[in-house]
XYZ file of C-alpha atoms in Angstrom:
657
model
C 60.069 90.549 100.967
C 60.258 86.981 99.690
C 58.917 84.957 96.789
C 59.911 82.887 93.805
C 61.604 84.024 90.633
C 62.464 82.087 87.480
C 65.951 82.692 86.097
C 66.927 80.913 82.880
C 64.207 78.333 83.484
C 65.264 77.639 87.071
C 62.764 78.471 89.823
C 64.532 80.176 92.718
C 63.422 81.475 96.083
C 64.535 84.915 97.178
C 64.304 86.596 100.563
C 66.369 89.658 101.407
C 68.272 90.059 98.125
C 67.913 93.696 97.064
C 68.183 93.141 93.297
C 68.032 90.537 90.542
C 71.812 90.652 90.255
C 72.271 89.245 93.751
C 69.614 86.559 93.244
C 71.247 85.434 90.002
C 74.760 85.329 91.419
C 73.568 83.409 94.448
C 72.077 80.835 92.058
C 75.335 80.520 90.100
C 74.558 82.806 87.154
C 77.248 85.445 86.777
C 76.114 88.785 85.395
C 78.847 91.219 84.332
C 78.888 94.702 85.812
C 81.337 97.579 85.969
C 79.572 100.122 88.184
C 78.061 97.861 90.846
C 79.581 97.250 94.272
C 77.586 95.487 97.003
C 78.835 97.915 99.661
C 77.944 101.108 97.758
C 74.769 102.741 96.485
C 73.314 101.493 93.212
C 73.305 103.836 90.198
C 72.892 101.523 87.188
C 75.348 103.590 85.149
C 77.235 101.089 83.022
C 74.198 99.137 81.696
C 76.354 96.032 81.351
C 74.284 94.057 83.870
C 71.090 94.161 81.781
C 68.756 91.162 81.743
C 65.571 90.395 79.846
C 62.393 90.202 81.932
C 59.081 88.975 80.617
C 56.619 91.874 80.103
C 59.338 94.357 81.145
C 61.946 93.953 78.424
C 65.616 94.854 78.948
C 66.338 96.087 82.487
C 69.420 96.723 84.615
C 69.639 93.834 87.076
C 71.508 95.871 89.697
C 68.681 98.396 90.075
C 65.685 96.108 89.591
C 64.264 94.410 92.666
C 63.081 90.790 92.382
C 59.310 90.240 92.413
C 57.291 87.097 92.961
C 56.543 85.347 89.648
C 59.146 87.299 87.688
C 60.708 85.454 84.711
C 64.270 86.529 83.892
C 66.779 85.629 81.182
C 70.368 86.600 81.947
C 72.011 85.647 78.648
C 69.356 85.802 75.930
C 70.261 86.884 72.412
C 68.903 90.382 73.053
C 70.802 90.684 76.319
C 74.136 89.610 74.870
C 73.675 91.942 71.911
C 73.175 94.900 74.263
C 76.169 93.922 76.400
C 78.471 93.640 73.404
C 77.368 97.043 72.166
C 77.995 98.582 75.608
C 81.457 97.021 75.739
C 82.294 98.225 72.231
C 81.236 101.781 73.086
C 83.301 101.731 76.280
C 86.327 100.360 74.441
C 86.009 102.981 71.712
C 86.369 105.711 74.328
C 89.045 103.889 76.335
C 92.831 104.019 76.105
C 93.465 100.396 75.142
C 97.208 100.265 75.862
C 96.593 97.172 77.960
C 100.178 95.929 77.964
C 101.356 99.000 79.858
C 98.352 99.274 82.185
C 98.700 98.499 85.899
C 95.303 96.809 85.831
C 96.160 94.405 82.996
C 95.160 90.929 84.086
C 92.751 92.186 86.711
C 90.865 94.725 84.561
C 87.147 93.938 84.380
C 86.738 95.691 81.033
C 89.528 93.554 79.603
C 88.040 90.372 81.095
C 84.513 91.009 79.823
C 85.786 91.932 76.362
C 87.488 88.544 76.186
C 84.458 86.770 77.653
C 82.175 88.253 74.985
C 84.669 87.573 72.197
C 85.068 91.192 71.097
C 87.893 91.181 68.538
C 87.226 94.422 66.676
C 85.191 97.582 67.199
C 82.463 98.986 64.994
C 82.924 102.482 66.414
C 85.779 104.972 65.900
C 88.282 105.226 68.740
C 89.043 108.413 70.620
C 92.119 110.265 69.452
C 92.675 113.012 72.011
C 94.694 112.234 75.142
C 94.187 113.951 78.496
C 97.302 114.439 80.671
C 97.747 112.105 83.637
C 97.579 113.506 87.164
C 100.768 112.313 88.850
C 100.829 115.047 91.487
C 99.977 112.732 94.378
C 102.611 110.652 96.153
C 100.097 107.838 96.435
C 97.581 107.797 93.570
C 97.981 108.256 89.802
C 94.905 109.194 87.761
C 94.678 108.414 84.053
C 91.505 110.067 82.664
C 92.002 108.283 79.346
C 91.141 104.955 80.956
C 88.139 106.214 82.958
C 84.805 104.608 81.969
C 82.702 106.900 84.224
C 81.423 104.034 86.398
C 81.463 106.412 89.384
C 82.752 103.837 91.878
C 85.573 106.155 92.979
C 83.052 108.961 93.537
C 80.806 106.779 95.657
C 83.474 105.059 97.758
C 85.096 108.404 98.630
C 81.760 109.955 99.613
C 80.043 106.988 101.215
C 82.869 105.071 102.904
C 85.311 107.885 103.582
C 82.918 110.835 103.843
C 85.310 113.129 101.973
C 84.106 113.424 98.384
C 87.380 114.136 96.611
C 85.977 112.874 93.290
C 82.910 114.061 91.393
C 81.450 114.369 87.896
C 82.033 117.385 85.665
C 80.021 118.364 82.561
C 77.326 116.281 80.883
C 76.845 113.963 77.944
C 79.932 113.163 75.885
C 81.905 115.819 77.799
C 81.426 114.136 81.175
C 84.579 113.655 83.251
C 85.439 112.582 86.773
C 87.735 115.096 88.420
C 89.134 115.929 91.834
C 86.924 118.444 93.611
C 87.040 121.952 92.162
C 89.149 120.594 89.267
C 92.289 120.647 91.393
C 95.240 118.323 91.086
C 94.902 115.381 93.432
C 97.816 116.597 95.564
C 96.017 119.906 96.158
C 92.729 118.274 97.115
C 91.657 116.897 100.472
C 92.651 113.376 99.397
C 93.916 111.362 102.371
C 95.834 108.960 100.079
C 93.951 105.878 101.318
C 93.640 104.389 97.823
C 90.110 103.071 98.260
C 89.341 104.607 94.868
C 92.072 102.380 93.428
C 90.558 99.359 95.176
C 87.191 99.807 93.432
C 88.359 101.102 90.028
C 87.563 98.343 87.494
C 89.879 99.346 84.675
C 93.157 101.003 85.713
C 92.090 104.650 85.576
C 93.396 104.904 89.147
C 96.576 103.197 90.303
C 99.235 103.541 92.968
C 102.238 105.777 92.342
C 104.766 102.981 91.929
C 108.194 103.076 93.611
C 109.558 99.918 91.941
C 112.057 101.745 89.696
C 113.386 103.710 92.667
C 113.876 100.501 94.662
C 115.691 98.742 91.800
C 118.016 101.737 91.453
C 118.923 101.480 95.142
C 119.475 97.705 94.968
C 121.844 98.184 92.012
C 123.775 100.977 93.736
C 126.883 99.443 95.413
C 127.060 102.392 97.812
C 123.622 101.641 99.297
C 122.753 99.173 102.040
C 119.166 98.300 101.170
C 116.958 97.265 104.071
C 113.335 96.109 103.865
C 110.571 95.880 106.456
C 107.360 93.886 105.949
C 104.044 95.057 107.449
C 101.582 92.575 108.986
C 98.809 92.736 106.355
C 100.774 91.886 103.152
C 101.752 88.474 104.523
C 98.090 87.429 104.363
C 97.467 88.848 100.872
C 100.607 88.771 98.724
C 100.101 85.070 98.013
C 96.930 86.000 96.130
C 99.136 87.547 93.444
C 100.645 84.083 92.819
C 97.469 81.998 93.042
C 98.126 80.825 96.609
C 95.124 82.528 98.214
C 94.971 84.398 101.525
C 97.600 82.342 103.339
C 100.619 83.316 105.397
C 103.571 83.775 103.016
C 105.889 85.647 105.398
C 108.805 83.245 104.963
C 108.492 83.259 101.177
C 108.509 87.068 101.120
C 111.737 87.105 103.158
C 113.405 84.670 100.756
C 112.128 86.540 97.699
C 113.515 89.823 99.036
C 116.958 88.306 99.585
C 116.935 86.787 96.098
C 115.958 90.222 94.738
C 119.068 91.793 96.264
C 118.013 93.248 99.629
C 120.804 93.295 102.215
C 118.697 93.083 105.370
C 115.086 92.037 105.935
C 113.103 92.895 109.072
C 109.518 92.498 110.269
C 107.447 95.626 110.932
C 105.665 93.493 113.547
C 108.736 94.178 115.719
C 107.973 97.886 115.825
C 104.248 97.149 116.099
C 105.233 95.601 119.430
C 107.308 98.716 120.090
C 104.305 100.908 119.284
C 102.147 98.850 121.654
C 104.570 99.414 124.544
C 104.947 103.144 123.919
C 101.281 103.825 123.157
C 99.946 101.731 126.038
C 102.111 103.603 128.512
C 101.095 106.904 126.922
C 97.456 105.898 127.438
C 98.018 104.838 131.045
C 99.886 108.071 131.697
C 97.023 110.191 130.357
C 94.517 108.087 132.260
C 96.230 108.525 135.632
C 97.368 112.136 135.190
C 94.146 113.524 133.778
C 95.628 113.994 130.303
C 93.723 114.578 127.083
C 91.223 111.776 126.425
C 90.012 109.945 124.480
C 93.332 108.842 123.064
C 93.094 108.240 119.303
C 95.540 105.883 117.625
C 97.993 107.365 115.130
C 99.127 104.273 113.188
C 97.019 105.048 110.116
C 98.405 107.921 107.979
C 95.090 108.337 106.160
C 93.342 108.956 109.475
C 96.111 111.302 110.656
C 95.808 113.435 107.514
C 92.025 113.429 107.870
C 92.370 114.688 111.455
C 94.834 117.384 110.387
C 92.489 118.672 107.677
C 89.024 118.139 109.133
C 89.499 117.894 112.912
C 92.507 119.942 114.042
C 90.755 120.281 117.405
C 91.444 116.569 117.961
C 95.171 116.614 117.264
C 96.021 116.805 120.963
C 94.013 113.616 121.379
C 96.132 111.734 118.853
C 98.770 109.437 120.251
C 102.205 110.961 119.756
C 103.554 107.546 118.744
C 104.850 107.246 115.222
C 103.351 104.449 113.182
C 105.231 101.109 113.208
C 106.586 101.911 109.724
C 108.072 105.198 110.871
C 109.299 103.798 114.175
C 111.288 101.177 112.268
C 112.592 103.798 109.873
C 113.757 105.884 112.807
C 115.415 102.913 114.529
C 117.205 101.949 111.318
C 118.432 105.414 110.335
C 119.157 106.843 113.800
C 120.578 103.755 115.509
C 121.088 100.631 113.405
C 122.988 102.467 110.655
C 125.661 103.356 113.245
C 125.914 99.672 114.219
C 126.652 98.883 110.559
C 129.186 101.710 110.369
C 127.301 103.634 107.686
C 125.542 107.001 107.508
C 121.745 107.373 107.228
C 122.268 108.515 103.628
C 124.056 105.257 102.783
C 121.115 103.199 104.024
C 118.033 102.844 101.803
C 114.941 101.705 103.721
C 112.029 100.102 101.856
C 108.655 99.194 103.351
C 106.201 96.623 102.008
C 102.825 97.981 103.003
C 99.146 97.283 102.223
C 98.543 100.999 102.115
C 99.051 103.734 99.520
C 98.895 106.383 102.261
C 102.172 105.005 103.626
C 103.852 106.502 100.549
C 102.635 109.922 101.672
C 103.579 109.263 105.296
C 107.145 108.304 104.363
C 107.693 111.715 102.768
C 106.434 113.781 105.686
C 109.118 116.233 106.876
C 108.607 115.061 110.473
C 110.231 111.739 109.628
C 113.821 112.544 108.668
C 117.299 111.850 110.063
C 120.255 114.039 109.117
C 118.348 115.450 106.154
C 117.241 112.098 104.661
C 113.913 110.326 105.018
C 113.726 107.531 107.574
C 111.799 105.443 105.011
C 113.005 106.007 101.466
C 110.434 104.060 99.444
C 107.167 102.211 100.007
C 106.035 99.253 97.920
C 102.404 98.227 98.128
C 101.572 94.532 98.368
C 100.844 94.537 94.631
C 104.082 96.373 93.791
C 106.136 93.925 95.877
C 104.662 91.041 93.879
C 105.443 92.905 90.650
C 109.057 93.384 91.780
C 109.381 89.649 92.473
C 107.959 88.826 89.042
C 110.383 91.258 87.419
C 113.207 89.500 89.273
C 112.073 86.186 87.772
C 111.397 84.619 91.151
C 109.222 81.489 91.240
C 107.421 82.576 94.364
C 105.301 79.508 95.091
C 108.434 77.274 95.055
C 110.401 79.329 97.581
C 111.600 77.997 100.914
C 110.733 79.821 104.123
C 113.288 82.459 105.099
C 113.805 84.052 108.527
C 114.272 87.689 109.489
C 117.604 89.245 110.393
C 118.932 89.824 113.889
C 118.952 91.718 116.205
C 115.257 92.524 115.705
C 113.919 89.110 114.739
C 111.549 88.195 117.574
C 107.926 89.268 117.296
C 104.598 88.557 118.986
C 101.075 87.824 117.853
C 100.086 91.131 119.364
C 102.031 92.995 116.678
C 100.660 90.832 113.863
C 97.135 91.923 114.833
C 97.934 95.466 113.674
C 97.055 94.151 110.206
C 93.301 94.090 110.800
C 90.690 96.366 112.345
C 90.641 96.045 116.120
C 94.175 94.704 116.218
C 95.830 97.783 117.710
C 93.204 97.960 120.451
C 93.556 94.259 121.256
C 97.337 94.659 121.424
C 96.989 97.526 123.903
C 94.474 95.586 126.013
C 96.814 92.580 126.105
C 99.679 94.805 127.237
C 97.656 96.667 129.867
C 96.153 93.449 131.241
C 99.599 91.912 131.493
C 101.098 94.968 133.151
C 98.341 95.856 135.603
C 96.898 92.416 136.318
C 99.998 90.275 135.763
C 97.972 88.234 133.264
C 100.019 85.441 131.708
C 99.612 83.401 128.535
C 97.034 84.136 125.837
C 94.647 87.019 126.179
C 92.028 87.061 123.429
C 89.779 90.131 123.297
C 86.642 89.107 121.432
C 84.878 92.480 121.219
C 87.693 93.908 119.070
C 87.168 91.301 116.345
C 84.958 91.281 113.251
C 84.574 93.661 110.331
C 81.746 95.866 111.640
C 82.623 99.488 110.957
C 82.066 100.518 114.587
C 82.572 98.503 117.779
C 82.209 99.913 121.297
C 82.599 98.009 124.546
C 83.188 98.490 128.266
C 86.139 96.678 129.778
C 87.083 96.275 133.423
C 90.823 96.366 134.087
C 91.141 95.813 137.818
C 89.133 98.552 139.477
C 89.145 100.705 136.335
C 86.250 100.615 133.869
C 87.285 101.598 130.375
C 85.078 102.343 127.376
C 86.897 101.557 124.151
C 85.882 102.185 120.543
C 87.097 100.754 117.246
C 86.150 102.189 113.868
C 87.160 101.554 110.258
C 86.235 103.757 107.303
C 86.313 107.508 107.827
C 82.601 108.087 107.277
C 82.010 105.810 110.267
C 84.808 107.593 112.133
C 83.115 110.944 111.507
C 79.852 109.659 113.002
C 81.713 108.406 116.064
C 83.526 111.734 116.474
C 80.189 113.589 116.365
C 78.839 111.419 119.181
C 81.957 111.971 121.267
C 82.008 115.731 120.736
C 78.289 116.100 121.453
C 78.643 114.268 124.753
C 76.415 111.420 123.601
C 79.312 108.988 124.012
C 82.188 109.037 126.463
C 85.158 106.841 125.610
C 88.724 106.499 126.834
C 90.462 105.271 123.686
C 89.616 105.006 119.982
C 91.293 102.958 117.273
C 90.760 104.467 113.808
C 91.657 102.810 110.513
C 90.801 104.647 107.304
C 90.255 101.552 105.173
C 87.413 99.041 105.514
C 88.542 96.144 107.741
C 91.742 98.037 108.479
C 95.053 97.349 106.745
C 93.915 94.059 105.183
C 91.569 96.220 103.069
C 94.197 98.808 102.168
C 94.360 100.484 98.780
C 97.617 98.678 97.949
C 96.226 95.177 98.397
C 95.398 92.813 95.481
C 92.466 93.695 93.245
C 89.878 91.399 94.820
C 89.311 93.865 97.641
C 85.711 93.161 98.693
C 84.305 92.109 102.048
C 84.843 88.400 101.366
C 88.518 88.934 100.513
C 89.021 91.210 103.501
C 87.425 88.622 105.782
C 89.750 85.887 104.488
C 92.818 88.055 105.083
C 91.622 89.064 108.529
C 90.975 85.434 109.460
C 94.520 84.570 108.419
C 95.927 87.378 110.574
C 94.196 85.847 113.604
C 95.346 82.400 112.501
C 98.968 83.598 112.456
C 98.537 85.084 115.924
C 97.076 81.835 117.273
C 100.154 79.869 116.168
C 102.761 82.227 117.602
C 104.579 81.415 120.827
C 104.490 84.971 122.167
C 101.251 86.951 122.380
C 101.920 90.178 124.322
C 104.346 92.943 123.391
C 106.076 92.767 126.798
C 107.014 89.136 126.059
C 109.326 90.234 123.217
C 112.853 89.805 124.607
C 114.540 91.234 121.499
C 112.435 94.365 121.956
C 113.557 94.730 125.586
C 117.176 94.430 124.471
C 116.756 97.073 121.775
C 115.037 99.464 124.198
C 117.925 99.026 126.647
C 120.680 99.206 124.020
C 119.488 102.313 122.227
C 117.565 104.305 124.865
C 118.280 102.769 128.264
C 114.712 101.454 128.460
C 111.282 102.265 127.092
C 108.940 105.210 127.496
C 111.478 107.865 128.403
C 112.661 111.194 127.042
C 114.966 109.592 124.488
C 112.378 107.209 123.074
C 109.963 110.119 122.894
C 112.454 112.017 120.745
C 113.079 109.160 118.312
C 109.789 107.250 118.300
C 107.142 109.932 118.793
C 106.057 113.062 116.937
C 103.407 115.783 117.004
C 100.919 116.597 114.258
C 99.578 120.021 113.336
C 96.650 121.457 111.416
C 97.461 121.233 107.739
C 99.118 124.346 106.440
C 97.118 125.550 103.483
C 97.675 128.133 100.792
C 95.103 130.199 99.017
C 94.929 129.892 95.270
C 92.639 129.222 92.314
C 90.661 132.333 93.199
C 87.067 132.681 92.062
C 85.483 136.132 92.029
C 81.981 135.630 93.414
C 80.981 139.286 93.731
C 82.864 142.385 92.594
C 82.414 145.548 94.618
C 84.244 148.645 95.822
C 83.993 147.514 99.438
C 86.521 145.556 101.494
C 87.715 142.208 100.140
C 86.649 139.003 101.865
C 87.899 135.569 100.792
C 85.935 132.438 101.712
C 87.633 129.047 101.700
C 85.806 126.504 99.540
C 87.896 123.438 100.415
C 86.086 120.206 101.263
C 86.344 120.797 105.007
C 84.832 124.282 104.814
C 82.148 123.128 102.389
C 81.142 120.529 104.946
C 80.959 123.215 107.602
C 78.622 125.437 105.554
C 80.827 127.559 103.268
C 78.019 128.101 100.753
C 75.696 129.431 103.449
C 78.476 131.809 104.566
C 78.911 133.006 100.972
C 75.171 133.703 100.724
C 75.292 135.788 103.913
C 78.354 137.763 102.819
C 76.851 138.403 99.386
C 74.315 140.617 101.142
C 77.107 143.040 102.089
C 78.771 145.658 99.835
C 82.068 143.731 99.692
C 84.322 142.152 97.086
C 83.763 138.453 97.645
C 86.176 135.751 96.480
C 86.245 131.998 96.753
C 89.664 130.452 97.429
C 91.008 127.075 98.465
C 92.977 126.090 101.525
C 93.255 128.815 104.116
C 94.790 128.125 107.541
C 93.170 125.957 110.199
C 90.237 124.670 108.202
C 88.128 122.349 110.307
C 87.387 124.838 113.088
C 84.531 126.345 111.118
C 84.432 128.051 107.737
C 87.700 129.897 107.085
C 87.462 133.455 105.757
C 90.110 136.113 105.277
C 89.465 139.788 106.072
C 92.125 142.515 106.233
C 94.871 139.872 106.176
C 93.416 137.995 109.156
C 92.029 134.474 108.900
C 88.822 133.979 110.880
C 86.690 130.907 111.527
C 82.968 131.555 111.282
C 79.558 129.986 110.817
C 76.606 131.171 108.768
C 74.975 132.329 112.000
C 77.817 134.555 113.231
C 79.643 135.614 110.055
C 77.923 139.014 109.681
C 78.503 139.974 113.311
C 82.113 138.779 113.078
C 82.823 140.835 109.970
C 81.237 143.962 111.433
C 83.154 143.611 114.694
C 86.439 143.238 112.817
C 85.708 146.265 110.642
C 84.986 148.326 113.743
C 82.007 149.992 112.094
C 84.335 152.023 109.884
C 83.678 150.532 106.442
C 80.824 150.356 103.942
C 79.779 146.862 104.979
C 78.879 148.114 108.448
C 76.526 150.829 107.266
């Protein structure tokens, strides 16, 4: 559809813009909005984006399509009056402790209130306070700051396909809660932080580790070591007005000025991951091992697989993520070189990802009873730590990383964006099997499309490779693979849009444009580096030889690999669905089982003379709908649940009659 529209007296042509909001912004007229996101469905909930349209009156610009001949006013007296009233009502119901809010300075509600010169409210403020949910290692939820825009609900459902968040109650009692009113830690949250990335006003924030890091720095008994992931180097500068430029050297200097004893580059162990994972892939390929091989660098994806697809866990690479590989190297090996115990070393990671906080506290990743990575700072938290230290970041000189793990390659830097892990593996495999020298650029891996699939010839071997970002897209790809519609050899999965550059711990401007700028800078860094393939890293070869006598052997497998298992779940929060004298059957109502048809199973079982309960988190969810009968956990579907129950009862109980 195309035509002409008049906005504030200016005649404009429109073509494929889906609403007046987009047409106006394209023409240079900013319209405020709190609930709109160009990558999510439109709901028109906040009513802040209203405009005045001739013969139509006041309308929401986000949900009104442009029409030929339409005359629109974006800032008329009526429009501004409505917007101010909406802002005042939101502020009256909002915890306005802005000075202690993580979103202060980037909060849209705060910005618009200043823009519209709101100095006092005509409406009474709320008095009751709802407790914060701090149960999650990654995300903190403050209901008192929530403005019910619904962006967290939509991003979790539409981009991640999980649906942790949803609305509860109606009218003035409306709340956004974790599914089934659980704490966030007890929900199916994968800790990705995409809800934080879209929250406009600080109701969702990362669970900060800054205080813990300062305590370690000030402890004379601790040797504090930091590692820096690829993605923050292309985004941290945004926190200081420098834009999406490479600030690696400045970060190194800032960390030393802040009191860190050693500073390393996670790109080093990204190269290490490439070597180990590539050889794991080649080994499975030649020996008939489990394929496709799924990457395991992203902790959000790993947790998603554990909860929703335990049948795929054997397909996951056994490689630890680069963060956890470095933690293992530091605690198991490097600490001995320094003459200290693992407990005396405090390892900090600067990551773009809130899920890395969860990953660092997994019991699989410990040495002598202490975690291999002690604390994770997001990109935003690292910038906050530098500001607290009084560091003038933009004036810093470029620092260099510490030996003996200083050298890195462009291949490892690419881990910071979607497609980067796959390109790193292809570079390694091409170099190893074809003796390819110099640069190897793999074009099909690049770009921000949520799914990319391509065939690649490596010598006489034809490989089909897939790259996916965002777990809703990953779920669609998995369905095609499991149905036989698609046959692939390897799959890179990143939970966040555009991969790590779009992580939940990145600066607030986390839209497609910002992610594209960061991704472009990642490739720019790679293009300037001398070394481009993981096997070209001489420091890495030396470390492999020094600590394990080489790569890809039994010892590296012990220290640098792991195995994942279906999430262990506990039943709780019981709901009595049907009371009866018959046998008791519990049906799991967690997100995974709900996806697999738990409600249909409940309807079938309700036909039987049984006591029926709804619970959360039984064992092995993901293999069907989990039910518990006579102490045994079974996995059923709506089609076979009645036959399964009757076979287990042996025809000896009332439900079989």
